[in-house]
mmCIF file of C-alpha atoms and ligand atoms in Angstrom:
data_model
loop_
_atom_site.group_PDB
_atom_site.id
_atom_site.type_symbol
_atom_site.label_atom_id
_atom_site.label_comp_id
_atom_site.label_asym_id
_atom_site.label_seq_id
_atom_site.Cartn_x
_atom_site.Cartn_y
_atom_site.Cartn_z
ATOM 1 C CA MET A 1 13.743 -3.134 3.498
ATOM 2 C CA SER A 2 11.551 -1.799 0.762
ATOM 3 C CA SER A 3 9.251 0.066 3.162
ATOM 4 C CA GLN A 4 8.572 3.772 2.637
ATOM 5 C CA ILE A 5 8.721 3.505 -1.133
ATOM 6 C CA THR A 6 5.543 4.850 -2.685
ATOM 7 C CA VAL A 7 4.146 2.807 -5.566
ATOM 8 C CA LEU A 8 1.692 4.310 -8.032
ATOM 9 C CA VAL A 9 -0.775 1.577 -9.006
ATOM 10 C CA THR A 10 -2.564 2.520 -12.216
ATOM 11 C CA GLY A 11 -5.804 0.559 -12.470
ATOM 12 C CA GLY A 12 -5.602 -0.115 -8.740
ATOM 13 C CA ALA A 13 -9.416 -0.024 -8.502
ATOM 14 C CA GLY A 14 -9.635 -3.045 -10.803
ATOM 15 C CA TYR A 15 -9.513 -6.777 -10.198
ATOM 16 C CA ILE A 16 -5.792 -7.615 -10.285
ATOM 17 C CA GLY A 17 -4.705 -4.065 -9.376
ATOM 18 C CA SER A 18 -6.681 -4.035 -6.126
ATOM 19 C CA HIS A 19 -5.338 -7.419 -4.997
ATOM 20 C CA THR A 20 -1.829 -6.207 -5.786
ATOM 21 C CA ALA A 21 -2.414 -2.974 -3.834
ATOM 22 C CA LYS A 22 -3.187 -5.147 -0.810
ATOM 23 C CA ALA A 23 -0.074 -7.296 -1.347
ATOM 24 C CA LEU A 24 2.087 -4.164 -1.682
ATOM 25 C CA ALA A 25 0.665 -2.627 1.494
ATOM 26 C CA ARG A 26 1.289 -5.874 3.373
ATOM 27 C CA ALA A 27 4.872 -5.922 2.107
ATOM 28 C CA GLY A 28 5.479 -2.435 3.545
ATOM 29 C CA TYR A 29 5.077 -0.266 0.465
ATOM 30 C CA ARG A 30 2.957 2.875 0.416
ATOM 31 C CA VAL A 31 0.271 2.653 -2.276
ATOM 32 C CA VAL A 32 -1.341 5.429 -4.323
ATOM 33 C CA VAL A 33 -4.025 4.266 -6.752
ATOM 34 C CA TYR A 34 -4.442 6.092 -10.075
ATOM 35 C CA ASP A 35 -7.689 5.134 -11.793
ATOM 36 C CA ASN A 36 -10.419 6.814 -13.840
ATOM 37 C CA LEU A 37 -13.042 4.421 -12.394
ATOM 38 C CA SER A 38 -14.372 3.705 -15.894
ATOM 39 C CA ARG A 39 -14.055 -0.033 -15.201
ATOM 40 C CA GLY A 40 -12.688 -0.120 -11.679
ATOM 41 C CA HIS A 41 -14.601 0.377 -8.422
ATOM 42 C CA ARG A 42 -14.225 2.888 -5.630
ATOM 43 C CA TRP A 43 -14.913 0.126 -3.093
ATOM 44 C CA ALA A 44 -11.858 -1.771 -4.341
ATOM 45 C CA VAL A 45 -9.505 1.042 -3.269
ATOM 46 C CA ARG A 46 -8.711 0.160 0.342
ATOM 47 C CA TRP A 47 -4.958 0.123 0.646
ATOM 48 C CA GLY A 48 -4.028 3.706 -0.173
ATOM 49 C CA PRO A 49 -5.519 6.955 -1.462
ATOM 50 C CA LEU A 50 -7.302 7.163 -4.801
ATOM 51 C CA GLU A 51 -6.204 9.736 -7.339
ATOM 52 C CA GLU A 52 -8.847 9.919 -10.032
ATOM 53 C CA GLY A 53 -7.407 10.654 -13.430
ATOM 54 C CA GLU A 54 -6.815 9.654 -17.020
ATOM 55 C CA LEU A 55 -3.718 7.869 -18.296
ATOM 56 C CA LEU A 56 -3.697 10.248 -21.231
ATOM 57 C CA ASP A 57 -3.357 13.208 -18.856
ATOM 58 C CA THR A 58 0.451 13.222 -18.742
ATOM 59 C CA GLU A 59 0.675 16.428 -16.737
ATOM 60 C CA HIS A 60 -1.698 15.151 -14.050
ATOM 61 C CA LEU A 61 0.290 11.918 -13.795
ATOM 62 C CA ARG A 62 3.557 13.833 -13.510
ATOM 63 C CA LYS A 63 2.165 16.076 -10.775
ATOM 64 C CA VAL A 64 0.875 13.094 -8.785
ATOM 65 C CA MET A 65 4.226 11.322 -9.102
ATOM 66 C CA VAL A 66 6.123 14.383 -7.876
ATOM 67 C CA ALA A 67 3.663 15.287 -5.088
ATOM 68 C CA GLU A 68 3.477 11.691 -3.790
ATOM 69 C CA ARG A 69 7.224 11.066 -4.226
ATOM 70 C CA VAL A 70 6.488 7.985 -6.294
ATOM 71 C CA GLY A 71 9.398 5.540 -6.530
ATOM 72 C CA ALA A 72 7.908 2.957 -8.890
ATOM 73 C CA VAL A 73 4.822 2.286 -10.994
ATOM 74 C CA LEU A 74 2.726 -0.855 -11.277
ATOM 75 C CA HIS A 75 0.701 -0.440 -14.449
ATOM 76 C CA PHE A 76 -2.636 -2.295 -14.662
ATOM 77 C CA ALA A 77 -4.938 0.337 -16.169
ATOM 78 C CA ALA A 78 -6.177 -0.981 -19.514
ATOM 79 C CA LEU A 79 -9.199 -2.069 -21.471
ATOM 80 C CA ILE A 80 -9.207 -5.863 -21.366
ATOM 81 C CA GLU A 81 -12.217 -7.280 -23.232
ATOM 82 C CA VAL A 82 -11.010 -9.168 -26.298
ATOM 83 C CA GLY A 83 -14.436 -9.080 -28.002
ATOM 84 C CA GLU A 84 -14.811 -5.349 -27.377
ATOM 85 C CA SER A 85 -11.350 -4.800 -28.868
ATOM 86 C CA MET A 86 -12.469 -6.393 -32.149
ATOM 87 C CA LYS A 87 -15.328 -3.864 -32.359
ATOM 88 C CA THR A 88 -13.413 -0.707 -31.405
ATOM 89 C CA PRO A 89 -9.675 -1.335 -31.912
ATOM 90 C CA GLU A 90 -8.977 2.401 -32.015
ATOM 91 C CA THR A 91 -10.246 2.777 -28.449
ATOM 92 C CA PHE A 92 -7.885 0.027 -27.307
ATOM 93 C CA PHE A 93 -4.867 1.506 -29.051
ATOM 94 C CA ARG A 94 -5.632 4.962 -27.676
ATOM 95 C CA ASN A 95 -6.292 3.810 -24.141
ATOM 96 C CA ASN A 96 -3.754 1.001 -23.799
ATOM 97 C CA VAL A 97 -0.912 2.154 -26.065
ATOM 98 C CA SER A 98 -1.180 5.968 -26.105
ATOM 99 C CA GLY A 99 -2.145 5.822 -22.420
ATOM 100 C CA SER A 100 0.999 3.828 -21.606
ATOM 101 C CA LEU A 101 3.143 6.182 -23.673
ATOM 102 C CA SER A 102 1.701 9.084 -21.699
ATOM 103 C CA LEU A 103 2.516 7.235 -18.468
ATOM 104 C CA LEU A 104 6.103 6.614 -19.610
ATOM 105 C CA ASN A 105 6.504 10.288 -20.541
ATOM 106 C CA ALA A 106 5.227 11.330 -17.120
ATOM 107 C CA MET A 107 7.588 8.857 -15.436
ATOM 108 C CA ARG A 108 10.556 10.238 -17.360
ATOM 109 C CA ASP A 109 9.600 13.824 -16.486
ATOM 110 C CA ALA A 110 9.148 12.918 -12.820
ATOM 111 C CA GLY A 111 12.329 10.814 -12.649
ATOM 112 C CA VAL A 112 10.537 7.521 -11.901
ATOM 113 C CA ARG A 113 12.634 4.731 -13.386
ATOM 114 C CA ARG A 114 10.878 1.447 -12.493
ATOM 115 C CA ILE A 115 7.709 -0.124 -13.822
ATOM 116 C CA VAL A 116 5.995 -3.514 -13.612
ATOM 117 C CA PHE A 117 3.550 -3.961 -16.471
ATOM 118 C CA SER A 118 0.439 -6.103 -16.619
ATOM 119 C CA SER A 119 0.796 -8.093 -19.845
ATOM 120 C CA THR A 120 -0.987 -11.171 -21.133
ATOM 121 C CA CYS A 121 -0.632 -14.595 -22.717
ATOM 122 C CA ALA A 122 -3.045 -13.273 -25.389
ATOM 123 C CA LEU A 123 -0.018 -11.992 -27.262
ATOM 124 C CA TYR A 124 1.010 -15.584 -28.115
ATOM 125 C CA GLY A 125 -2.092 -16.093 -30.292
ATOM 126 C CA PHE A 126 -2.503 -19.754 -31.332
ATOM 127 C CA PRO A 127 0.873 -21.068 -30.160
ATOM 128 C CA GLU A 128 2.361 -24.038 -32.010
ATOM 129 C CA LYS A 129 3.954 -25.461 -28.883
ATOM 130 C CA VAL A 130 2.334 -25.825 -25.441
ATOM 131 C CA PRO A 131 3.410 -25.280 -22.647
ATOM 132 C CA ILE A 132 4.302 -21.780 -23.745
ATOM 133 C CA ALA A 133 7.706 -20.310 -22.864
ATOM 134 C CA GLU A 134 8.534 -16.603 -23.145
ATOM 135 C CA ASP A 135 10.526 -17.118 -26.369
ATOM 136 C CA THR A 136 7.432 -18.373 -28.217
ATOM 137 C CA PRO A 137 6.836 -16.098 -31.223
ATOM 138 C CA THR A 138 4.211 -13.460 -30.518
ATOM 139 C CA ALA A 139 1.185 -13.325 -32.842
ATOM 140 C CA PRO A 140 -1.755 -11.596 -31.162
ATOM 141 C CA LEU A 141 -5.213 -12.395 -32.519
ATOM 142 C CA SER A 142 -6.938 -9.258 -31.268
ATOM 143 C CA PRO A 143 -6.303 -5.526 -30.893
ATOM 144 C CA TYR A 144 -6.296 -6.212 -27.145
ATOM 145 C CA GLY A 145 -3.340 -8.646 -27.415
ATOM 146 C CA GLU A 146 -1.637 -6.394 -29.955
ATOM 147 C CA SER A 147 -1.981 -3.366 -27.671
ATOM 148 C CA LYS A 148 -0.244 -5.233 -24.833
ATOM 149 C CA LEU A 149 2.565 -6.352 -27.152
ATOM 150 C CA MET A 150 3.011 -2.771 -28.363
ATOM 151 C CA VAL A 151 3.401 -1.590 -24.774
ATOM 152 C CA GLU A 152 6.037 -4.271 -24.164
ATOM 153 C CA ARG A 153 7.935 -2.841 -27.146
ATOM 154 C CA LEU A 154 7.601 0.686 -25.750
ATOM 155 C CA LEU A 155 9.106 -0.563 -22.487
ATOM 156 C CA HIS A 156 11.931 -2.272 -24.351
ATOM 157 C CA TRP A 157 12.955 0.902 -26.178
ATOM 158 C CA GLU A 158 12.401 3.157 -23.174
ATOM 159 C CA GLY A 159 14.826 0.850 -21.364
ATOM 160 C CA ILE A 160 17.448 0.994 -24.100
ATOM 161 C CA CYS A 161 17.169 4.711 -24.848
ATOM 162 C CA HIS A 162 16.418 6.130 -21.393
ATOM 163 C CA GLY A 163 17.456 3.463 -18.886
ATOM 164 C CA LEU A 164 13.943 2.473 -17.715
ATOM 165 C CA GLN A 165 13.913 -0.686 -15.577
ATOM 166 C CA TRP A 166 10.857 -2.762 -16.424
ATOM 167 C CA MET A 167 9.200 -6.130 -16.018
ATOM 168 C CA ALA A 168 6.313 -7.316 -18.200
ATOM 169 C CA LEU A 169 4.284 -10.060 -16.540
ATOM 170 C CA ARG A 170 2.294 -12.159 -19.005
ATOM 171 C CA TYR A 171 -0.650 -13.594 -17.114
ATOM 172 C CA PHE A 172 -2.484 -16.710 -18.057
ATOM 173 C CA ASN A 173 -6.081 -16.973 -16.693
ATOM 174 C CA ALA A 174 -6.452 -14.823 -13.582
ATOM 175 C CA ALA A 175 -9.150 -16.206 -11.279
ATOM 176 C CA GLY A 176 -10.248 -16.459 -7.639
ATOM 177 C CA ALA A 177 -10.696 -13.776 -4.997
ATOM 178 C CA ASP A 178 -9.051 -12.420 -1.865
ATOM 179 C CA ALA A 179 -9.188 -15.028 0.942
ATOM 180 C CA ASP A 180 -10.407 -12.368 3.413
ATOM 181 C CA GLY A 181 -13.229 -11.366 1.082
ATOM 182 C CA GLU A 182 -11.819 -7.839 0.717
ATOM 183 C CA SER A 183 -11.773 -7.856 -3.087
ATOM 184 C CA GLY A 184 -12.783 -10.032 -6.009
ATOM 185 C CA GLU A 185 -13.688 -10.122 -9.664
ATOM 186 C CA SER A 186 -16.445 -7.752 -10.746
ATOM 187 C CA HIS A 187 -16.584 -7.003 -14.448
ATOM 188 C CA SER A 188 -19.652 -5.669 -16.153
ATOM 189 C CA PRO A 189 -20.597 -7.423 -18.334
ATOM 190 C CA GLU A 190 -18.822 -10.530 -17.037
ATOM 191 C CA THR A 191 -17.423 -12.771 -19.760
ATOM 192 C CA HIS A 192 -14.914 -14.945 -17.904
ATOM 193 C CA LEU A 193 -15.641 -18.595 -17.270
ATOM 194 C CA ILE A 194 -15.526 -18.979 -13.487
ATOM 195 C CA PRO A 195 -17.539 -15.876 -12.483
ATOM 196 C CA SER A 196 -20.025 -16.676 -15.251
ATOM 197 C CA LEU A 197 -20.509 -20.214 -13.908
ATOM 198 C CA LEU A 198 -20.973 -18.866 -10.391
ATOM 199 C CA ALA A 199 -23.441 -16.215 -11.564
ATOM 200 C CA ALA A 200 -25.511 -18.974 -13.186
ATOM 201 C CA ALA A 201 -25.319 -21.032 -9.981
ATOM 202 C CA LEU A 202 -26.637 -18.022 -8.054
ATOM 203 C CA GLY A 203 -29.501 -17.509 -10.500
ATOM 204 C CA ARG A 204 -28.134 -14.118 -11.574
ATOM 205 C CA ARG A 205 -28.207 -15.342 -15.146
ATOM 206 C CA PRO A 206 -30.335 -18.134 -16.615
ATOM 207 C CA ALA A 207 -27.389 -20.318 -17.694
ATOM 208 C CA CYS A 208 -23.663 -20.168 -18.347
ATOM 209 C CA PRO A 209 -22.770 -20.708 -22.008
ATOM 210 C CA ILE A 210 -20.155 -23.393 -22.617
ATOM 211 C CA PHE A 211 -18.342 -22.511 -25.819
ATOM 212 C CA GLY A 212 -17.289 -25.365 -28.098
ATOM 213 C CA GLY A 213 -17.160 -29.096 -27.528
ATOM 214 C CA ASP A 214 -15.170 -30.172 -30.587
ATOM 215 C CA TYR A 215 -11.676 -28.883 -29.851
ATOM 216 C CA PRO A 216 -8.703 -31.243 -30.243
ATOM 217 C CA THR A 217 -8.486 -31.779 -26.455
ATOM 218 C CA PRO A 218 -9.304 -34.908 -24.395
ATOM 219 C CA ASP A 219 -12.893 -33.830 -23.596
ATOM 220 C CA GLY A 220 -13.404 -31.449 -26.530
ATOM 221 C CA THR A 221 -13.423 -28.238 -24.443
ATOM 222 C CA CYS A 222 -10.644 -25.627 -24.233
ATOM 223 C CA ILE A 223 -7.809 -25.974 -21.753
ATOM 224 C CA ARG A 224 -6.526 -23.011 -19.760
ATOM 225 C CA ASP A 225 -3.965 -22.361 -17.012
ATOM 226 C CA TYR A 226 -5.853 -20.747 -14.082
ATOM 227 C CA ILE A 227 -3.750 -18.690 -11.684
ATOM 228 C CA HIS A 228 -5.104 -17.289 -8.428
ATOM 229 C CA VAL A 229 -5.181 -13.494 -8.302
ATOM 230 C CA THR A 230 -3.379 -13.559 -4.919
ATOM 231 C CA ASP A 231 -0.499 -15.443 -6.539
ATOM 232 C CA LEU A 232 -0.415 -12.858 -9.316
ATOM 233 C CA ALA A 233 -0.380 -10.075 -6.724
ATOM 234 C CA ASP A 234 2.524 -11.682 -4.858
ATOM 235 C CA ALA A 235 4.458 -12.061 -8.123
ATOM 236 C CA HIS A 236 4.121 -8.314 -8.745
ATOM 237 C CA VAL A 237 5.631 -7.486 -5.367
ATOM 238 C CA LEU A 238 8.506 -9.876 -6.064
ATOM 239 C CA ALA A 239 8.971 -8.407 -9.559
ATOM 240 C CA LEU A 240 9.232 -4.920 -8.086
ATOM 241 C CA ARG A 241 11.799 -6.121 -5.522
ATOM 242 C CA HIS A 242 13.689 -7.836 -8.311
ATOM 243 C CA LEU A 243 13.996 -4.502 -10.118
ATOM 244 C CA GLN A 244 14.942 -2.688 -6.912
ATOM 245 C CA GLU A 245 17.772 -5.182 -6.477
ATOM 246 C CA GLY A 246 19.125 -4.081 -9.858
ATOM 247 C CA ASN A 247 18.225 -7.138 -11.910
ATOM 248 C CA PRO A 248 17.737 -6.776 -15.666
ATOM 249 C CA SER A 249 14.421 -5.947 -17.302
ATOM 250 C CA THR A 250 12.562 -8.906 -18.786
ATOM 251 C CA VAL A 251 9.258 -10.607 -19.631
ATOM 252 C CA LEU A 252 7.905 -13.416 -17.450
ATOM 253 C CA ASN A 253 4.977 -15.787 -17.824
ATOM 254 C CA LEU A 254 2.755 -16.078 -14.761
ATOM 255 C CA GLY A 255 0.850 -19.345 -14.680
ATOM 256 C CA THR A 256 0.903 -22.656 -12.848
ATOM 257 C CA GLY A 257 1.998 -24.903 -15.721
ATOM 258 C CA ASP A 258 -1.171 -27.021 -15.260
ATOM 259 C CA GLY A 259 -4.117 -26.959 -17.640
ATOM 260 C CA PHE A 260 -7.811 -27.567 -16.921
ATOM 261 C CA SER A 261 -10.589 -27.965 -19.449
ATOM 262 C CA VAL A 262 -13.842 -26.008 -19.338
ATOM 263 C CA ASN A 263 -15.641 -29.261 -18.473
ATOM 264 C CA GLN A 264 -13.212 -29.902 -15.611
ATOM 265 C CA ILE A 265 -13.843 -26.419 -14.236
ATOM 266 C CA LEU A 266 -17.591 -26.944 -14.502
ATOM 267 C CA ALA A 267 -17.342 -30.294 -12.666
ATOM 268 C CA ALA A 268 -15.134 -28.795 -9.933
ATOM 269 C CA ALA A 269 -17.519 -25.856 -9.466
ATOM 270 C CA GLU A 270 -20.541 -28.160 -9.159
ATOM 271 C CA ARG A 271 -18.648 -30.326 -6.644
ATOM 272 C CA ILE A 272 -17.680 -27.312 -4.513
ATOM 273 C CA ILE A 273 -21.069 -25.631 -4.648
ATOM 274 C CA GLY A 274 -22.843 -28.955 -4.162
ATOM 275 C CA LYS A 275 -25.431 -28.525 -6.882
ATOM 276 C CA PRO A 276 -25.725 -28.624 -10.680
ATOM 277 C CA ILE A 277 -25.041 -25.368 -12.528
ATOM 278 C CA PRO A 278 -27.383 -24.444 -15.393
ATOM 279 C CA ILE A 279 -25.362 -24.344 -18.628
ATOM 280 C CA SER A 280 -26.119 -24.044 -22.316
ATOM 281 C CA ARG A 281 -23.730 -25.773 -24.698
ATOM 282 C CA GLN A 282 -22.934 -23.568 -27.666
ATOM 283 C CA GLY A 283 -20.595 -23.424 -30.656
ATOM 284 C CA ARG A 284 -17.018 -22.228 -30.453
ATOM 285 C CA ARG A 285 -16.366 -18.640 -29.384
ATOM 286 C CA PRO A 286 -14.320 -17.004 -32.175
ATOM 287 C CA GLY A 287 -10.634 -16.575 -31.385
ATOM 288 C CA ASP A 288 -10.383 -19.141 -28.560
ATOM 289 C CA PRO A 289 -7.201 -21.245 -28.898
ATOM 290 C CA PRO A 290 -7.734 -24.892 -27.817
ATOM 291 C CA ARG A 291 -4.931 -24.980 -25.270
ATOM 292 C CA LEU A 292 -3.051 -22.248 -23.399
ATOM 293 C CA VAL A 293 -0.750 -23.428 -20.630
ATOM 294 C CA ALA A 294 2.289 -21.572 -19.306
ATOM 295 C CA ALA A 295 5.829 -22.759 -19.006
ATOM 296 C CA PRO A 296 6.352 -20.668 -15.837
ATOM 297 C CA GLN A 297 9.878 -21.840 -14.891
ATOM 298 C CA LYS A 298 11.528 -18.515 -15.713
ATOM 299 C CA ALA A 299 9.304 -16.688 -13.190
ATOM 300 C CA PHE A 300 9.806 -19.489 -10.641
ATOM 301 C CA GLU A 301 13.578 -19.107 -10.925
ATOM 302 C CA GLN A 302 14.000 -15.349 -11.338
ATOM 303 C CA LEU A 303 11.423 -14.239 -8.777
ATOM 304 C CA ASN A 304 11.731 -17.218 -6.453
ATOM 305 C CA TRP A 305 7.947 -17.358 -6.819
ATOM 306 C CA LYS A 306 5.651 -20.373 -6.811
ATOM 307 C CA PRO A 307 1.852 -20.291 -6.950
ATOM 308 C CA ALA A 308 0.626 -21.074 -3.430
ATOM 309 C CA HIS A 309 -3.122 -20.402 -3.791
ATOM 310 C CA SER A 310 -3.864 -21.733 -7.256
ATOM 311 C CA SER A 311 -5.435 -25.149 -6.719
ATOM 312 C CA ILE A 312 -8.686 -25.238 -8.705
ATOM 313 C CA GLU A 313 -10.528 -25.889 -5.426
ATOM 314 C CA ASN A 314 -9.121 -22.769 -3.776
ATOM 315 C CA ILE A 315 -9.739 -20.654 -6.868
ATOM 316 C CA ILE A 316 -13.388 -21.691 -7.040
ATOM 317 C CA GLU A 317 -13.952 -21.595 -3.271
ATOM 318 C CA THR A 318 -12.627 -18.040 -2.924
ATOM 319 C CA ALA A 319 -14.502 -16.879 -6.047
ATOM 320 C CA TRP A 320 -17.683 -18.521 -4.731
ATOM 321 C CA LYS A 321 -17.351 -16.913 -1.326
ATOM 322 C CA TRP A 322 -16.823 -13.554 -2.990
ATOM 323 C CA SER A 323 -19.639 -13.730 -5.516
ATOM 324 C CA SER A 324 -22.208 -15.282 -3.170
ATOM 325 C CA HIS A 325 -21.549 -12.917 -0.266
ATOM 326 C CA ALA A 326 -24.797 -11.062 0.333
ATOM 327 C CA HIS A 327 -23.026 -7.790 1.093
ATOM 328 C CA SER A 328 -20.400 -8.070 -1.590
ATOM 329 C CA PRO A 329 -20.419 -4.852 -3.624
ATOM 330 C CA ALA A 330 -20.207 -7.101 -6.671
ATOM 331 C CA ALA A 331 -23.476 -8.816 -5.823
ATOM 332 C CA SER A 332 -25.531 -5.890 -7.016
ATOM 333 C CA LEU A 333 -23.737 -5.511 -10.333
ATOM 334 C CA SER A 334 -25.051 -6.966 -13.543
ATOM 335 C CA VAL A 335 -23.197 -9.978 -14.845
HETATM 336 N N1 UDP B 401 -15.840 -19.947 -21.620
HETATM 337 C C1 UDP B 401 -17.073 -20.581 -21.673
HETATM 338 N N2 UDP B 401 -18.170 -19.893 -21.222
HETATM 339 C C2 UDP B 401 -18.093 -18.626 -20.724
HETATM 340 C C3 UDP B 401 -16.834 -17.992 -20.680
HETATM 341 C C4 UDP B 401 -15.726 -18.687 -21.140
HETATM 342 O O1 UDP B 401 -17.185 -21.732 -22.116
HETATM 343 O O2 UDP B 401 -19.129 -18.061 -20.338
HETATM 344 C C5 UDP B 401 -14.646 -20.667 -22.089
HETATM 345 C C6 UDP B 401 -13.897 -19.947 -23.185
HETATM 346 O O3 UDP B 401 -14.404 -20.303 -24.442
HETATM 347 C C7 UDP B 401 -12.467 -20.430 -22.927
HETATM 348 C C8 UDP B 401 -12.402 -20.645 -21.422
HETATM 349 O O4 UDP B 401 -13.773 -20.762 -20.990
HETATM 350 O O5 UDP B 401 -12.259 -21.665 -23.553
HETATM 351 C C9 UDP B 401 -11.772 -19.491 -20.668
HETATM 352 O O6 UDP B 401 -12.384 -18.280 -21.111
HETATM 353 P P1 UDP B 401 -12.243 -16.906 -20.332
HETATM 354 O O7 UDP B 401 -13.088 -15.900 -21.063
HETATM 355 O O8 UDP B 401 -12.518 -17.108 -18.886
HETATM 356 O O9 UDP B 401 -10.701 -16.541 -20.461
HETATM 357 P P2 UDP B 401 -9.757 -16.439 -21.777
HETATM 358 O O10 UDP B 401 -9.006 -17.738 -21.828
HETATM 359 O O11 UDP B 401 -10.620 -16.193 -22.958
HETATM 360 O O12 UDP B 401 -8.866 -15.303 -21.446
#
C-alpha cells in the first residue's frame, strides 16, 4: 500500500489543497503542508503539520523535503485570480512560474521525483470545439492561464531532461465543500459564481452580479462544467498512485462532461435554499468564454476515476452548508 509515503502539499492551506490533504490522509499518506498563508488559511490545515514558507525559497523547500523524507509533491500553491493577473502579470509569473521552477529545483536537489500539478482549463482560452479534450490547442487569455501553461512546459522538460514523473490536472470549475464541513471555499475577495450567489442569499453582499445575458447559449448566460472539490481531491490521490505505479507523465482534464448555465445555477441555488437570491444583471465580464465543458474520458480511463459528488444539488448543498454555518471560519471573512 501507499501508506507511510510523505506528500508535500504546497498550497495545502487553500481551497483545493486542503480538501486534497484530507483525501491523502484518508488514503494512508502522511501530509506536510507548505504554504505562505498569503491566500490560504491556518484553520484549513488539519491533516498534517504546516510548514510556513515561500515557494521562491528553494533552500527552505529542499530542507523541508529532506527533513520530512518527502516522497512526492502535490503542487497547488499559486495566485489564481484571472482579473488580478491582468493587472499585475509580473506577480503571477514570479509567483506561479518562478515559484514552480524553484520547487522543481528543490525537488531535484532533494531527490523527489514525483509531482501532481494543479493546472486549469483556462489555458484553452476560447476553444473552437466543446467538449474540450486535452489535445485542444492551448491559447490562454490571461497571465494566469499562461503561467499555468508555462509550468506544464517546465514539467515536460524536467521529465525529459531529468526523469521527473508528473501529472498536470486541468480543472474545470471547482465548487462545493467538504461533506463533513471541515473545509470549504473562502477567497477574499470572492469572485466565483456559487459562493457569490450564496453570499448574496445570506445578506453578506447586497446582490450577486450576473454577467452577460447575450451569449450564444440556450438561455444567453455562460455554460460551465462544475466539479465538486471532493472529486478533484480524489482524482489527485489517484493521479499520485498512477505515478507510483510507474505510468507515464501526462495531462488530464478534470470535469464532469456536463455543462450548466449561470441561470441554471441560480435557479438550482434558489430551489435548494428555498428563497429568491438578490441578483443584479450586468454586461459581460471581459474574457469569459461562452461555453467551457470538459471531455473527461482520458481521466476516467487512466485514473479509473468518475465524479461521485458532482451533482449540482450536492455542490450547492455542501457549499451552502459551509458558507451558512455560523461557526464556519469563512463566515467572518469579507466576500
Ligand atoms: N459569474 C457571474 N457572477 C459572479 C461570478 C461569476 O455571473 O459573481 C459567471 C461568470 O461570468 C462565468 C460563470 O459565472 O460565466 C463562472 O464564473 P466563475 O468566476 O465562477 O468561474 P470561471 O469560469 O470564470 O473560472
